[in-house]
Amino acid sequence: MSAIWFFEDANLFKVLCPHKFRNYKKDHDFDAYKKSDYIYFEEDSANKVYLIEKGKVKIGYYSENGNEVVKAILTRGELFGEKAILGEDRRTEFAQSVDNATSICPIGVQTMHDLMRDNQTFSLKVYKFIGLRFKRLERRLQLLLFKDTKTRLLEFLDELKEDFGYCCPNTGDTVIQHPYTQRDIANLIGTSRPTLNIIMNELKESKKIDFNRREIRLKIVA
């Protein structure tokens, strides 16, 4: 199944932002956030949903012993806070900027409901997104509970390949140009950055992958 960690092949900002709808554009602004700024906290009122114009946003919660659990790291064009559309009145997670120049399009729940009522295509895209998000989180939970760290990384790389990969015409390798740091990837697969680095280097030494800061290359095994 593609798009476990990501909403597959879609920039929802292009479709859902109220700026695209004449009746809503004049009353609509963007919010700017710096790195580590919170968009909302757990238990905040859930009266808006949010689209990312640029930057990255981390979605997560804190366990009973105070450990941070990262559910998703989202990038340009992705939607979050969507459970407010389904009637959630309090947040069960936090949303935090992880870039120094994150721009967010906030949309009131009533505005979303109005847009969904007036535009069937819009409504279907929103419900499709919510369904894929739930499937993705369910799949990720299964991986975290039942797979070892190396397997989780390999399946994550397979998902990255689906969303960001292309075939290098010179070598036949799959090149993945992605927006995530090693810390992002470690958070998403439920491990530490040092452990991730060890496994990445083991895969590199066995000539299965090569990588740099923004690119991972899946090598063809002879």
PDB file of C-alpha atoms in Angstrom:
ATOM      1  CA  MET A   1       0.000   0.000   0.000  1.00  0.00           C
ATOM      2  CA  SER A   2       1.468   3.343  -1.017  1.00  0.00           C
ATOM      3  CA  ALA A   3       1.423   6.534   1.056  1.00  0.00           C
ATOM      4  CA  ILE A   4       1.757   5.070   4.529  1.00  0.00           C
ATOM      5  CA  TRP A   5       3.592   8.081   5.908  1.00  0.00           C
ATOM      6  CA  PHE A   6       2.392  10.565   3.291  1.00  0.00           C
ATOM      7  CA  PHE A   7      -0.742  11.553   1.430  1.00  0.00           C
ATOM      8  CA  GLU A   8       0.045  10.039  -1.938  1.00  0.00           C
ATOM      9  CA  ASP A   9       0.797  12.269  -4.921  1.00  0.00           C
ATOM     10  CA  ALA A  10      -1.253  15.241  -3.796  1.00  0.00           C
ATOM     11  CA  ASN A  11      -0.816  18.875  -2.908  1.00  0.00           C
ATOM     12  CA  LEU A  12      -4.003  19.564  -0.978  1.00  0.00           C
ATOM     13  CA  PHE A  13      -3.069  23.242  -0.676  1.00  0.00           C
ATOM     14  CA  LYS A  14      -3.757  23.643  -4.399  1.00  0.00           C
ATOM     15  CA  VAL A  15      -7.218  22.159  -3.982  1.00  0.00           C
ATOM     16  CA  LEU A  16      -8.448  23.130  -0.523  1.00  0.00           C
ATOM     17  CA  CYS A  17      -7.046  26.532   0.393  1.00  0.00           C
ATOM     18  CA  PRO A  18      -9.864  29.135   0.723  1.00  0.00           C
ATOM     19  CA  HIS A  19      -7.744  31.484  -1.377  1.00  0.00           C
ATOM     20  CA  LYS A  20      -8.864  29.350  -4.314  1.00  0.00           C
ATOM     21  CA  PHE A  21     -12.505  30.240  -3.611  1.00  0.00           C
ATOM     22  CA  ARG A  22     -13.589  33.808  -4.362  1.00  0.00           C
ATOM     23  CA  ASN A  23     -16.138  34.035  -1.530  1.00  0.00           C
ATOM     24  CA  TYR A  24     -13.554  33.187   1.137  1.00  0.00           C
ATOM     25  CA  LYS A  25     -10.366  34.828  -0.142  1.00  0.00           C
ATOM     26  CA  LYS A  26     -10.923  38.330   1.245  1.00  0.00           C
ATOM     27  CA  ASP A  27     -11.270  37.156   4.864  1.00  0.00           C
ATOM     28  CA  HIS A  28      -8.361  34.736   4.779  1.00  0.00           C
ATOM     29  CA  ASP A  29      -4.756  35.174   6.002  1.00  0.00           C
ATOM     30  CA  PHE A  30      -1.690  33.000   6.444  1.00  0.00           C
ATOM     31  CA  ASP A  31       0.085  32.412   9.779  1.00  0.00           C
ATOM     32  CA  ALA A  32       3.891  32.316  10.027  1.00  0.00           C
ATOM     33  CA  TYR A  33       5.802  30.087  12.471  1.00  0.00           C
ATOM     34  CA  LYS A  34       9.466  29.658  13.306  1.00  0.00           C
ATOM     35  CA  LYS A  35      11.209  26.425  14.278  1.00  0.00           C
ATOM     36  CA  SER A  36       9.800  24.865  17.489  1.00  0.00           C
ATOM     37  CA  ASP A  37       6.733  27.136  17.526  1.00  0.00           C
ATOM     38  CA  TYR A  38       3.521  25.272  18.347  1.00  0.00           C
ATOM     39  CA  ILE A  39       0.484  25.649  16.123  1.00  0.00           C
ATOM     40  CA  TYR A  40      -1.637  23.993  18.798  1.00  0.00           C
ATOM     41  CA  PHE A  41      -1.247  21.880  21.940  1.00  0.00           C
ATOM     42  CA  GLU A  42      -3.008  18.822  23.279  1.00  0.00           C
ATOM     43  CA  GLU A  43      -6.364  19.797  24.816  1.00  0.00           C
ATOM     44  CA  ASP A  44      -6.615  23.024  22.787  1.00  0.00           C
ATOM     45  CA  SER A  45      -9.970  23.778  21.227  1.00  0.00           C
ATOM     46  CA  ALA A  46     -10.317  22.032  17.848  1.00  0.00           C
ATOM     47  CA  ASN A  47     -12.038  24.742  15.808  1.00  0.00           C
ATOM     48  CA  LYS A  48      -9.753  24.880  12.762  1.00  0.00           C
ATOM     49  CA  VAL A  49      -7.975  22.692  10.262  1.00  0.00           C
ATOM     50  CA  TYR A  50      -4.664  23.690   8.694  1.00  0.00           C
ATOM     51  CA  LEU A  51      -2.918  23.490   5.332  1.00  0.00           C
ATOM     52  CA  ILE A  52       0.832  23.874   4.937  1.00  0.00           C
ATOM     53  CA  GLU A  53       1.810  26.500   2.369  1.00  0.00           C
ATOM     54  CA  LYS A  54       5.527  25.982   3.041  1.00  0.00           C
ATOM     55  CA  GLY A  55       7.757  24.432   5.685  1.00  0.00           C
ATOM     56  CA  LYS A  56       7.281  21.324   7.814  1.00  0.00           C
ATOM     57  CA  VAL A  57       5.023  20.469  10.760  1.00  0.00           C
ATOM     58  CA  LYS A  58       5.445  17.692  13.309  1.00  0.00           C
ATOM     59  CA  ILE A  59       2.323  15.987  14.679  1.00  0.00           C
ATOM     60  CA  GLY A  60       2.645  14.033  17.913  1.00  0.00           C
ATOM     61  CA  TYR A  61       1.732  13.569  21.538  1.00  0.00           C
ATOM     62  CA  TYR A  62       3.401  12.887  24.889  1.00  0.00           C
ATOM     63  CA  SER A  63       3.103   9.487  26.538  1.00  0.00           C
ATOM     64  CA  GLU A  64       2.277   9.031  30.222  1.00  0.00           C
ATOM     65  CA  ASN A  65       5.994   8.925  31.089  1.00  0.00           C
ATOM     66  CA  GLY A  66       6.638  12.154  29.205  1.00  0.00           C
ATOM     67  CA  ASN A  67       8.207  10.723  26.050  1.00  0.00           C
ATOM     68  CA  GLU A  68       7.407  12.428  22.764  1.00  0.00           C
ATOM     69  CA  VAL A  69       5.729  10.190  20.197  1.00  0.00           C
ATOM     70  CA  VAL A  70       5.846  11.506  16.624  1.00  0.00           C
ATOM     71  CA  LYS A  71       2.872  10.468  14.490  1.00  0.00           C
ATOM     72  CA  ALA A  72       3.753  12.320  11.302  1.00  0.00           C
ATOM     73  CA  ILE A  73       5.994  14.979   9.802  1.00  0.00           C
ATOM     74  CA  LEU A  74       4.082  16.865   7.132  1.00  0.00           C
ATOM     75  CA  THR A  75       5.278  19.129   4.327  1.00  0.00           C
ATOM     76  CA  ARG A  76       3.934  21.591   1.772  1.00  0.00           C
ATOM     77  CA  GLY A  77       0.420  20.864   0.556  1.00  0.00           C
ATOM     78  CA  GLU A  78      -0.591  18.601   3.438  1.00  0.00           C
ATOM     79  CA  LEU A  79      -3.546  18.981   5.806  1.00  0.00           C
ATOM     80  CA  PHE A  80      -3.586  18.510   9.581  1.00  0.00           C
ATOM     81  CA  GLY A  81      -6.026  18.968  12.441  1.00  0.00           C
ATOM     82  CA  GLU A  82      -8.564  17.216  10.215  1.00  0.00           C
ATOM     83  CA  LYS A  83     -10.355  15.411  13.057  1.00  0.00           C
ATOM     84  CA  ALA A  84     -12.059  18.726  13.828  1.00  0.00           C
ATOM     85  CA  ILE A  85     -14.068  18.172  10.623  1.00  0.00           C
ATOM     86  CA  LEU A  86     -15.434  14.956  12.139  1.00  0.00           C
ATOM     87  CA  GLY A  87     -16.554  16.620  15.365  1.00  0.00           C
ATOM     88  CA  GLU A  88     -13.494  16.493  17.640  1.00  0.00           C
ATOM     89  CA  ASP A  89     -13.753  19.457  20.014  1.00  0.00           C
ATOM     90  CA  ARG A  90     -10.371  19.095  21.804  1.00  0.00           C
ATOM     91  CA  ARG A  91      -6.972  18.263  20.353  1.00  0.00           C
ATOM     92  CA  THR A  92      -5.528  14.871  21.220  1.00  0.00           C
ATOM     93  CA  GLU A  93      -2.111  15.748  19.764  1.00  0.00           C
ATOM     94  CA  PHE A  94       0.186  18.720  19.282  1.00  0.00           C
ATOM     95  CA  ALA A  95       1.317  20.359  16.049  1.00  0.00           C
ATOM     96  CA  GLN A  96       4.753  22.026  15.977  1.00  0.00           C
ATOM     97  CA  SER A  97       6.732  23.784  13.269  1.00  0.00           C
ATOM     98  CA  VAL A  98      10.084  22.170  12.511  1.00  0.00           C
ATOM     99  CA  ASP A  99      11.235  24.804   9.988  1.00  0.00           C
ATOM    100  CA  ASN A 100      12.275  28.400  10.537  1.00  0.00           C
ATOM    101  CA  ALA A 101       9.867  29.686   7.890  1.00  0.00           C
ATOM    102  CA  THR A 102       6.671  27.663   8.065  1.00  0.00           C
ATOM    103  CA  SER A 103       3.538  29.230   6.576  1.00  0.00           C
ATOM    104  CA  ILE A 104       0.142  27.815   7.512  1.00  0.00           C
ATOM    105  CA  CYS A 105      -3.293  28.358   6.003  1.00  0.00           C
ATOM    106  CA  PRO A 106      -5.830  28.085   8.884  1.00  0.00           C
ATOM    107  CA  ILE A 107      -9.402  27.211   7.948  1.00  0.00           C
ATOM    108  CA  GLY A 108     -12.321  27.448  10.369  1.00  0.00           C
ATOM    109  CA  VAL A 109     -14.338  24.249  10.722  1.00  0.00           C
ATOM    110  CA  GLN A 110     -17.511  26.031   9.637  1.00  0.00           C
ATOM    111  CA  THR A 111     -15.751  27.317   6.521  1.00  0.00           C
ATOM    112  CA  MET A 112     -14.623  23.774   5.726  1.00  0.00           C
ATOM    113  CA  HIS A 113     -18.145  22.456   6.188  1.00  0.00           C
ATOM    114  CA  ASP A 114     -19.493  25.207   3.907  1.00  0.00           C
ATOM    115  CA  LEU A 115     -16.897  24.415   1.238  1.00  0.00           C
ATOM    116  CA  MET A 116     -17.620  20.703   1.483  1.00  0.00           C
ATOM    117  CA  ARG A 117     -21.367  21.295   1.207  1.00  0.00           C
ATOM    118  CA  ASP A 118     -20.999  23.550  -1.844  1.00  0.00           C
ATOM    119  CA  ASN A 119     -18.358  21.552  -3.724  1.00  0.00           C
ATOM    120  CA  GLN A 120     -18.725  17.789  -4.121  1.00  0.00           C
ATOM    121  CA  THR A 121     -15.231  17.311  -5.586  1.00  0.00           C
ATOM    122  CA  PHE A 122     -13.748  19.215  -2.658  1.00  0.00           C
ATOM    123  CA  SER A 123     -15.739  17.104  -0.185  1.00  0.00           C
ATOM    124  CA  LEU A 124     -14.657  13.809  -1.756  1.00  0.00           C
ATOM    125  CA  LYS A 125     -10.987  14.827  -1.663  1.00  0.00           C
ATOM    126  CA  VAL A 126     -11.233  15.698   2.024  1.00  0.00           C
ATOM    127  CA  TYR A 127     -12.875  12.396   2.942  1.00  0.00           C
ATOM    128  CA  LYS A 128     -10.397  10.460   0.802  1.00  0.00           C
ATOM    129  CA  PHE A 129      -7.565  12.191   2.613  1.00  0.00           C
ATOM    130  CA  ILE A 130      -9.003  11.391   6.050  1.00  0.00           C
ATOM    131  CA  GLY A 131      -9.442   7.733   5.084  1.00  0.00           C
ATOM    132  CA  LEU A 132      -5.867   7.469   3.828  1.00  0.00           C
ATOM    133  CA  ARG A 133      -4.568   9.182   6.976  1.00  0.00           C
ATOM    134  CA  PHE A 134      -6.281   6.612   9.210  1.00  0.00           C
ATOM    135  CA  LYS A 135      -4.971   3.721   7.093  1.00  0.00           C
ATOM    136  CA  ARG A 136      -1.479   5.171   7.231  1.00  0.00           C
ATOM    137  CA  LEU A 137      -1.503   5.534  11.012  1.00  0.00           C
ATOM    138  CA  GLU A 138      -2.877   2.011  11.455  1.00  0.00           C
ATOM    139  CA  ARG A 139      -0.138   0.603   9.219  1.00  0.00           C
ATOM    140  CA  ARG A 140       2.531   2.587  11.025  1.00  0.00           C
ATOM    141  CA  LEU A 141       1.344   1.285  14.410  1.00  0.00           C
ATOM    142  CA  GLN A 142       1.598  -2.279  13.098  1.00  0.00           C
ATOM    143  CA  LEU A 143       5.157  -1.641  11.942  1.00  0.00           C
ATOM    144  CA  LEU A 144       6.182  -0.092  15.266  1.00  0.00           C
ATOM    145  CA  LEU A 145       4.677  -2.957  17.277  1.00  0.00           C
ATOM    146  CA  PHE A 146       5.752  -5.959  15.219  1.00  0.00           C
ATOM    147  CA  LYS A 147       8.807  -5.065  13.109  1.00  0.00           C
ATOM    148  CA  ASP A 148      12.442  -4.531  14.084  1.00  0.00           C
ATOM    149  CA  THR A 149      14.135  -1.209  13.404  1.00  0.00           C
ATOM    150  CA  LYS A 150      15.909  -2.303  10.228  1.00  0.00           C
ATOM    151  CA  THR A 151      12.677  -3.642   8.730  1.00  0.00           C
ATOM    152  CA  ARG A 152      10.854  -0.431   9.640  1.00  0.00           C
ATOM    153  CA  LEU A 153      13.560   1.583   7.901  1.00  0.00           C
ATOM    154  CA  LEU A 154      13.438  -0.571   4.760  1.00  0.00           C
ATOM    155  CA  GLU A 155       9.652  -0.261   4.543  1.00  0.00           C
ATOM    156  CA  PHE A 156       9.939   3.481   5.132  1.00  0.00           C
ATOM    157  CA  LEU A 157      12.448   3.751   2.279  1.00  0.00           C
ATOM    158  CA  ASP A 158      10.018   1.843   0.095  1.00  0.00           C
ATOM    159  CA  GLU A 159       7.347   4.448   0.899  1.00  0.00           C
ATOM    160  CA  LEU A 160       9.785   7.273   0.187  1.00  0.00           C
ATOM    161  CA  LYS A 161      10.496   5.655  -3.165  1.00  0.00           C
ATOM    162  CA  GLU A 162       6.804   5.735  -4.061  1.00  0.00           C
ATOM    163  CA  ASP A 163       6.421   9.437  -3.252  1.00  0.00           C
ATOM    164  CA  PHE A 164       9.804  10.974  -4.075  1.00  0.00           C
ATOM    165  CA  GLY A 165      11.755   8.460  -6.162  1.00  0.00           C
ATOM    166  CA  TYR A 166      12.745   8.315  -9.809  1.00  0.00           C
ATOM    167  CA  CYS A 167      14.917   6.008 -11.869  1.00  0.00           C
ATOM    168  CA  CYS A 168      18.412   7.300 -12.654  1.00  0.00           C
ATOM    169  CA  PRO A 169      18.805   6.934 -16.437  1.00  0.00           C
ATOM    170  CA  ASN A 170      22.575   6.380 -16.160  1.00  0.00           C
ATOM    171  CA  THR A 171      22.696   3.695 -13.455  1.00  0.00           C
ATOM    172  CA  GLY A 172      19.156   2.348 -13.100  1.00  0.00           C
ATOM    173  CA  ASP A 173      19.296   3.106  -9.366  1.00  0.00           C
ATOM    174  CA  THR A 174      16.235   4.608  -7.687  1.00  0.00           C
ATOM    175  CA  VAL A 175      17.036   8.150  -6.517  1.00  0.00           C
ATOM    176  CA  ILE A 176      14.900   9.544  -3.693  1.00  0.00           C
ATOM    177  CA  GLN A 177      15.033  13.324  -3.257  1.00  0.00           C
ATOM    178  CA  HIS A 178      13.099  13.887  -0.041  1.00  0.00           C
ATOM    179  CA  PRO A 179      12.466  16.760   2.415  1.00  0.00           C
ATOM    180  CA  TYR A 180      13.352  14.913   5.645  1.00  0.00           C
ATOM    181  CA  THR A 181      16.330  15.097   7.987  1.00  0.00           C
ATOM    182  CA  GLN A 182      17.779  12.018   9.680  1.00  0.00           C
ATOM    183  CA  ARG A 183      16.102  13.158  12.892  1.00  0.00           C
ATOM    184  CA  ASP A 184      12.764  13.315  11.067  1.00  0.00           C
ATOM    185  CA  ILE A 185      13.208   9.785   9.744  1.00  0.00           C
ATOM    186  CA  ALA A 186      14.299   8.461  13.153  1.00  0.00           C
ATOM    187  CA  ASN A 187      11.200   9.988  14.759  1.00  0.00           C
ATOM    188  CA  LEU A 188       8.900   8.545  12.127  1.00  0.00           C
ATOM    189  CA  ILE A 189      10.170   4.975  12.441  1.00  0.00           C
ATOM    190  CA  GLY A 190      10.388   5.099  16.238  1.00  0.00           C
ATOM    191  CA  THR A 191      14.134   4.936  16.830  1.00  0.00           C
ATOM    192  CA  SER A 192      17.023   7.166  17.879  1.00  0.00           C
ATOM    193  CA  ARG A 193      19.122   9.150  15.449  1.00  0.00           C
ATOM    194  CA  PRO A 194      22.351   7.260  16.376  1.00  0.00           C
ATOM    195  CA  THR A 195      20.624   3.890  15.783  1.00  0.00           C
ATOM    196  CA  LEU A 196      19.279   5.114  12.449  1.00  0.00           C
ATOM    197  CA  ASN A 197      22.748   6.303  11.432  1.00  0.00           C
ATOM    198  CA  ILE A 198      24.262   2.904  12.283  1.00  0.00           C
ATOM    199  CA  ILE A 199      21.682   1.036  10.175  1.00  0.00           C
ATOM    200  CA  MET A 200      21.973   3.496   7.282  1.00  0.00           C
ATOM    201  CA  ASN A 201      25.745   3.050   7.258  1.00  0.00           C
ATOM    202  CA  GLU A 202      25.401  -0.749   7.408  1.00  0.00           C
ATOM    203  CA  LEU A 203      23.144  -0.620   4.343  1.00  0.00           C
ATOM    204  CA  LYS A 204      25.640   1.675   2.642  1.00  0.00           C
ATOM    205  CA  GLU A 205      28.568  -0.648   3.384  1.00  0.00           C
ATOM    206  CA  SER A 206      26.603  -3.586   1.964  1.00  0.00           C
ATOM    207  CA  LYS A 207      26.034  -1.458  -1.181  1.00  0.00           C
ATOM    208  CA  LYS A 208      22.262  -1.522  -0.824  1.00  0.00           C
ATOM    209  CA  ILE A 209      21.954   2.258  -0.522  1.00  0.00           C
ATOM    210  CA  ASP A 210      23.951   5.443  -0.780  1.00  0.00           C
ATOM    211  CA  PHE A 211      22.850   8.714   0.780  1.00  0.00           C
ATOM    212  CA  ASN A 212      23.594  12.320   1.573  1.00  0.00           C
ATOM    213  CA  ARG A 213      21.684  15.057   3.372  1.00  0.00           C
ATOM    214  CA  ARG A 214      18.738  15.283   0.972  1.00  0.00           C
ATOM    215  CA  GLU A 215      19.062  12.224  -1.257  1.00  0.00           C
ATOM    216  CA  ILE A 216      18.920   8.469  -0.810  1.00  0.00           C
ATOM    217  CA  ARG A 217      19.907   6.176  -3.644  1.00  0.00           C
ATOM    218  CA  LEU A 218      18.583   2.619  -3.681  1.00  0.00           C
ATOM    219  CA  LYS A 219      21.236   0.558  -5.441  1.00  0.00           C
ATOM    220  CA  ILE A 220      20.577  -2.223  -7.911  1.00  0.00           C
ATOM    221  CA  VAL A 221      21.787  -5.463  -6.338  1.00  0.00           C
ATOM    222  CA  ALA A 222      23.960  -7.367  -8.824  1.00  0.00           C
TER     223      ALA A 222
END
